[in-house]
């Protein structure tokens, strides 16, 4: 049974969402503030949390700061942020803080549950790809010092392990599966986020920006994940 941490200060919204999630088979931990959520994650109950649903508009510490602290403590924990606003700036700021996905309130139960399922799938083992997927050493490739182990789901740069959240890791694995091939934002949305709708390039651009900050020597001049203007992104050529 997957365990979800629901961080929402509105008691009626929190209780309703908890009921929906439990009916769908999820274990649920709840917190009314960011401070409570971080304390819970640091304790024994936090060890079983597999995903966080985080409201941005919280009393005290806001959701942006909570997301940053979750990322610092648990970089591989998927985070879906909730926002009552359609303000693009809030959405972009939340994504830049490390959220993997977002939904705008009021959100229906099927939409929230679908986003949670998709986020949990992104944390699962990544399938091998390509004609040489079964060949010796195919799971581990070295790209000018950036070593990607597709079987172990690890990435190192010049021998130093990089802690990549599931979404950023999936973006890197998708792009590096076919170096030099351009993938559009819609292709990445479909393959990484598993969204049934397309067109929200903010998810892709924010994940690429966070990924570059970790793997590139100079993020503003990327060698690994390159922008092809008007089309999308590609891995290399280096």
Coordinates of C-alpha atoms in Angstrom, one line a residue:
X1 CA 0.0 0.0 0.0
X2 CA 1.7 3.3 -1.1
X3 CA 1.9 5.9 1.6
X4 CA 1.1 9.5 0.8
X5 CA 1.9 12.6 2.9
X6 CA -0.9 15.2 2.5
X7 CA 0.2 18.7 3.5
X8 CA -2.9 21.0 3.5
X9 CA -3.9 23.6 6.1
X10 CA -7.7 23.6 5.2
X11 CA -9.2 20.9 7.4
X12 CA -12.2 20.3 5.2
X13 CA -10.1 20.0 2.1
X14 CA -7.5 17.8 3.9
X15 CA -10.2 15.5 5.3
X16 CA -11.9 15.1 2.0
X17 CA -8.7 14.3 0.1
X18 CA -7.6 11.9 2.8
X19 CA -10.9 10.1 2.5
X20 CA -10.6 9.9 -1.3
X21 CA -7.0 8.6 -1.1
X22 CA -7.8 5.9 1.5
X23 CA -10.8 4.7 -0.6
X24 CA -8.3 4.3 -3.5
X25 CA -6.1 2.1 -1.3
X26 CA -3.4 4.6 -0.2
X27 CA -2.1 4.9 3.3
X28 CA -2.2 8.6 4.3
X29 CA -0.2 10.8 6.7
X30 CA -1.5 14.4 7.1
X31 CA 0.1 17.7 8.2
X32 CA -1.6 21.1 8.5
X33 CA 1.7 23.1 8.2
X34 CA 5.0 22.8 6.6
X35 CA 6.7 22.5 9.9
X36 CA 4.6 19.6 10.9
X37 CA 5.3 17.9 7.6
X38 CA 9.0 18.2 7.9
X39 CA 9.0 16.9 11.5
X40 CA 6.9 14.0 10.3
X41 CA 9.3 13.2 7.5
X42 CA 12.2 13.3 9.9
X43 CA 10.6 10.7 12.3
X44 CA 9.7 7.1 12.1
X45 CA 6.4 7.7 10.2
X46 CA 8.3 9.5 7.5
X47 CA 10.2 6.4 6.5
X48 CA 7.2 4.9 4.9
X49 CA 6.1 8.0 2.9
X50 CA 6.5 7.4 -0.8
X51 CA 5.0 10.7 -2.2
X52 CA 4.0 14.1 -0.9
X53 CA 1.0 16.2 -1.9
X54 CA 1.9 19.7 -1.0
X55 CA -0.4 22.8 -0.8
X56 CA 1.6 26.0 -1.7
X57 CA -0.5 28.3 0.4
X58 CA 0.4 27.3 4.0
X59 CA 0.5 29.3 7.2
X60 CA 4.0 30.0 8.5
X61 CA 6.5 28.4 6.2
X62 CA 5.1 28.5 2.6
X63 CA 4.9 25.5 0.3
X64 CA 7.8 26.7 -1.8
X65 CA 10.2 26.6 1.1
X66 CA 8.7 23.3 2.3
X67 CA 9.4 21.8 -1.2
X68 CA 13.0 23.0 -1.1
X69 CA 13.5 21.5 2.3
X70 CA 11.9 18.2 1.3
X71 CA 14.2 18.1 -1.8
X72 CA 17.2 18.7 0.4
X73 CA 16.3 16.0 2.9
X74 CA 14.7 13.4 0.5
X75 CA 15.7 14.2 -3.0
X76 CA 14.0 11.1 -4.5
X77 CA 10.6 11.7 -2.8
X78 CA 8.0 12.6 -5.5
X79 CA 6.2 15.9 -4.8
X80 CA 3.0 17.0 -6.3
X81 CA 2.0 20.6 -5.4
X82 CA -1.5 21.9 -5.0
X83 CA -2.3 25.5 -5.9
X84 CA -5.5 27.4 -5.7
X85 CA -4.2 29.9 -8.2
X86 CA -3.8 29.8 -11.9
X87 CA -0.9 32.2 -11.6
X88 CA 1.9 31.0 -13.8
X89 CA 4.5 32.6 -11.5
X90 CA 3.4 30.4 -8.6
X91 CA 3.4 27.3 -10.8
X92 CA 6.8 28.0 -12.2
X93 CA 8.3 28.9 -8.8
X94 CA 6.9 25.7 -7.3
X95 CA 8.4 23.6 -10.2
X96 CA 11.7 25.4 -9.8
X97 CA 11.6 24.6 -6.1
X98 CA 11.6 20.9 -7.0
X99 CA 8.0 19.8 -7.4
X100 CA 7.5 17.0 -9.9
X101 CA 4.0 17.9 -10.9
X102 CA 1.1 20.2 -10.0
X103 CA -2.7 20.4 -9.9
X104 CA -4.8 23.4 -9.5
X105 CA -7.6 23.4 -6.9
X106 CA -10.4 22.5 -6.8
X107 CA -9.1 19.2 -8.1
X108 CA -11.3 16.1 -8.8
X109 CA -10.5 12.8 -7.2
X110 CA -9.8 11.0 -10.6
X111 CA -7.3 13.7 -11.6
X112 CA -5.4 13.7 -8.3
X113 CA -5.3 9.9 -8.1
X114 CA -4.1 9.7 -11.7
X115 CA -1.3 12.2 -11.0
X116 CA -0.2 10.3 -7.9
X117 CA -0.2 7.0 -9.8
X118 CA 1.9 8.5 -12.6
X119 CA 4.4 10.1 -10.1
X120 CA 4.8 6.7 -8.3
X121 CA 5.4 5.0 -11.7
X122 CA 8.2 7.5 -12.4
X123 CA 10.0 6.2 -9.3
X124 CA 9.9 2.6 -10.5
X125 CA 12.8 0.8 -12.3
X126 CA 13.3 2.2 -15.8
X127 CA 13.1 -0.3 -18.7
X128 CA 16.0 -0.9 -21.0
X129 CA 15.7 0.6 -24.5
X130 CA 17.3 0.3 -27.9
X131 CA 18.5 -2.6 -30.1
X132 CA 21.5 -3.3 -27.8
X133 CA 19.6 -3.2 -24.6
X134 CA 20.5 -6.8 -23.8
X135 CA 24.1 -6.6 -24.7
X136 CA 27.0 -6.6 -22.2
X137 CA 27.5 -3.3 -20.5
X138 CA 24.4 -1.8 -22.1
X139 CA 23.0 -0.7 -18.8
X140 CA 26.0 1.5 -18.0
X141 CA 27.2 4.2 -20.4
X142 CA 29.9 6.9 -20.0
X143 CA 29.3 10.2 -21.6
X144 CA 32.4 12.4 -21.2
X145 CA 32.5 11.7 -17.4
X146 CA 28.8 11.5 -16.9
X147 CA 28.1 7.8 -16.1
X148 CA 24.5 6.7 -16.4
X149 CA 23.6 3.3 -14.9
X150 CA 20.2 2.4 -16.2
X151 CA 19.9 -0.8 -14.3
X152 CA 20.9 0.7 -10.9
X153 CA 19.2 4.0 -11.7
X154 CA 22.3 5.9 -10.6
X155 CA 24.2 8.8 -12.2
X156 CA 27.7 9.8 -11.3
X157 CA 29.8 12.7 -12.7
X158 CA 33.6 12.2 -12.5
X159 CA 33.0 9.5 -9.8
X160 CA 30.7 11.7 -7.7
X161 CA 27.2 10.3 -7.2
X162 CA 24.3 12.7 -8.1
X163 CA 21.1 12.6 -6.2
X164 CA 18.4 13.0 -9.0
X165 CA 14.7 13.0 -8.1
X166 CA 12.7 10.5 -10.2
X167 CA 11.4 13.1 -12.7
X168 CA 14.8 14.5 -13.5
X169 CA 16.3 11.0 -13.7
X170 CA 13.5 10.0 -16.1
X171 CA 14.2 13.0 -18.3
X172 CA 17.9 12.2 -18.4
X173 CA 17.2 8.5 -19.2
X174 CA 14.8 9.4 -22.0
X175 CA 17.1 11.8 -23.7
X176 CA 20.3 9.8 -23.2
X177 CA 18.6 6.6 -24.6
X178 CA 19.2 8.1 -28.1
X179 CA 22.0 10.6 -28.0
X180 CA 21.6 13.3 -30.7
X181 CA 17.9 12.6 -31.2
X182 CA 15.6 15.6 -30.6
X183 CA 12.6 15.0 -28.4
X184 CA 9.8 17.5 -28.3
X185 CA 8.3 18.7 -25.0
X186 CA 5.1 16.9 -25.8
X187 CA 7.0 13.6 -26.3
X188 CA 8.7 14.1 -23.0
X189 CA 5.4 14.9 -21.3
X190 CA 3.9 11.7 -22.6
X191 CA 6.9 9.5 -21.8
X192 CA 8.1 11.0 -18.5
X193 CA 4.9 12.4 -16.9
X194 CA 2.5 10.0 -18.5
X195 CA 0.0 12.8 -18.9
X196 CA -3.2 12.2 -20.9
X197 CA -3.1 15.8 -21.9
X198 CA -0.2 17.6 -23.6
X199 CA 0.9 21.2 -24.0
X200 CA 2.2 22.2 -20.5
X201 CA 5.8 22.8 -21.4
X202 CA 6.5 24.3 -17.9
X203 CA 6.8 20.8 -16.4
X204 CA 9.5 19.9 -19.0
X205 CA 11.4 23.2 -18.9
X206 CA 11.5 23.3 -15.1
X207 CA 12.7 19.6 -14.9
X208 CA 15.4 20.3 -17.5
X209 CA 16.5 23.4 -15.6
X210 CA 16.9 21.5 -12.4
X211 CA 18.6 18.6 -14.1
X212 CA 21.1 21.0 -15.8
X213 CA 21.9 22.6 -12.4
X214 CA 23.1 19.1 -11.2
X215 CA 24.9 17.6 -14.3
X216 CA 26.3 20.6 -16.2
X217 CA 29.5 22.4 -15.5
X218 CA 27.9 25.6 -16.7
X219 CA 24.1 25.2 -16.7
X220 CA 23.8 28.3 -19.0
X221 CA 26.0 26.6 -21.6
X222 CA 24.9 22.9 -21.4
X223 CA 26.9 20.1 -22.9
X224 CA 24.7 17.2 -22.1
X225 CA 21.1 18.4 -22.3
X226 CA 20.9 20.9 -25.1
X227 CA 18.0 23.0 -26.3
X228 CA 17.0 22.8 -30.0
X229 CA 15.0 26.0 -30.4
X230 CA 11.5 25.6 -31.8
X231 CA 11.6 21.8 -31.3
X232 CA 12.7 20.5 -27.8
X233 CA 15.7 18.9 -26.3
X234 CA 18.5 16.4 -27.1
X235 CA 21.3 14.7 -25.3
X236 CA 24.6 15.8 -26.8
X237 CA 26.4 15.6 -29.1
X238 CA 29.2 16.3 -26.7

